[in-house]
Amino acid sequence: MHTPHQLISLNAGIRFGKPCIVGARITVQGIVSWLASGTSFEEILEDFPELTMEHIRAALAFAADIERRTRQVAA
């Protein structure tokens, strides 16, 4: 089992440095946007067979961590 941040990479040469799933070039933002628009976990996994449920959870955890850090800076 990986920690969420082990499954996310930041590389200036991939997707303009946006956080991506390691080895998949799929952004955290993309996953969160799909879920927000009503796409189910199962639909994402069907559309992107290179992803696992662990990847989706890592993307959500990464996004939540960014939100937490943003609130700390603003306080």
C-alpha positions as MATLAB code, in Angstrom:
seq = 'MHTPHQLISLNAGIRFGKPCIVGARITVQGIVSWLASGTSFEEILEDFPELTMEHIRAALAFAADIERRTRQVAA';
ca = [
       0.000    0.000    0.000;
       1.283    3.426   -0.937;
       0.850    6.728    0.816;
      -1.197    9.158   -1.304;
       1.782   11.336   -2.108;
       3.791    8.381   -3.447;
       1.213    8.041   -6.214;
       1.281   11.720   -7.210;
       4.146   13.402   -9.039;
       4.987   16.989   -9.835;
       7.226   17.334  -12.863;
       7.591   20.544  -14.864;
       7.958   18.480  -18.039;
       4.668   16.605  -17.604;
       1.313   18.384  -17.952;
       2.978   21.756  -17.216;
       3.942   20.680  -13.697;
       0.413   19.919  -12.515;
       0.103   17.124   -9.942;
      -0.395   13.855  -11.858;
      -0.843   10.198  -11.099;
       2.613    8.623  -11.328;
       3.092    7.001  -14.725;
      -0.359    7.942  -16.041;
      -0.201   11.660  -17.027;
      -3.692   12.042  -15.558;
      -3.981   15.116  -13.355;
      -5.353   15.290   -9.844;
      -7.479   18.187  -11.082;
      -8.948   15.979  -13.800;
      -9.953   13.260  -11.365;
     -11.466   15.703   -8.887;
     -13.334   17.498  -11.701;
     -14.762   14.242  -13.058;
     -16.002   13.250   -9.621;
     -17.463   16.720   -9.023;
     -19.352   16.533  -12.309;
     -20.980   13.263  -11.247;
     -18.727   10.714  -12.923;
     -18.625    7.624  -10.729;
     -15.488    5.894   -9.531;
     -16.431    2.920  -11.672;
     -16.828    5.077  -14.805;
     -13.397    6.643  -14.276;
     -11.840    3.201  -13.820;
     -13.556    1.955  -16.996;
     -12.426    4.984  -19.025;
      -8.861    4.864  -17.674;
      -7.887    1.227  -17.028;
      -4.387    2.328  -15.974;
      -5.958    3.830  -12.837;
      -6.889    1.983   -9.679;
      -9.133    2.924   -6.790;
      -5.941    3.653   -4.863;
      -5.014    6.298   -7.466;
      -8.409    7.990   -7.169;
      -8.171    8.029   -3.383;
      -4.641    9.439   -3.616;
      -5.876   12.248   -5.876;
      -8.638   13.110   -3.404;
      -6.226   13.003   -0.461;
      -3.759   15.215   -2.333;
      -6.491   17.751   -3.140;
      -7.697   17.733    0.478;
      -4.149   18.276    1.709;
      -3.748   21.293   -0.573;
      -7.020   22.700    0.796;
      -5.816   22.168    4.370;
      -2.517   23.929    3.664;
      -4.302   26.816    1.945;
      -6.474   27.382    5.048;
      -3.393   27.345    7.288;
      -1.656   30.005    5.196;
      -4.779   32.182    5.111;
      -5.247   32.037    8.894;
];
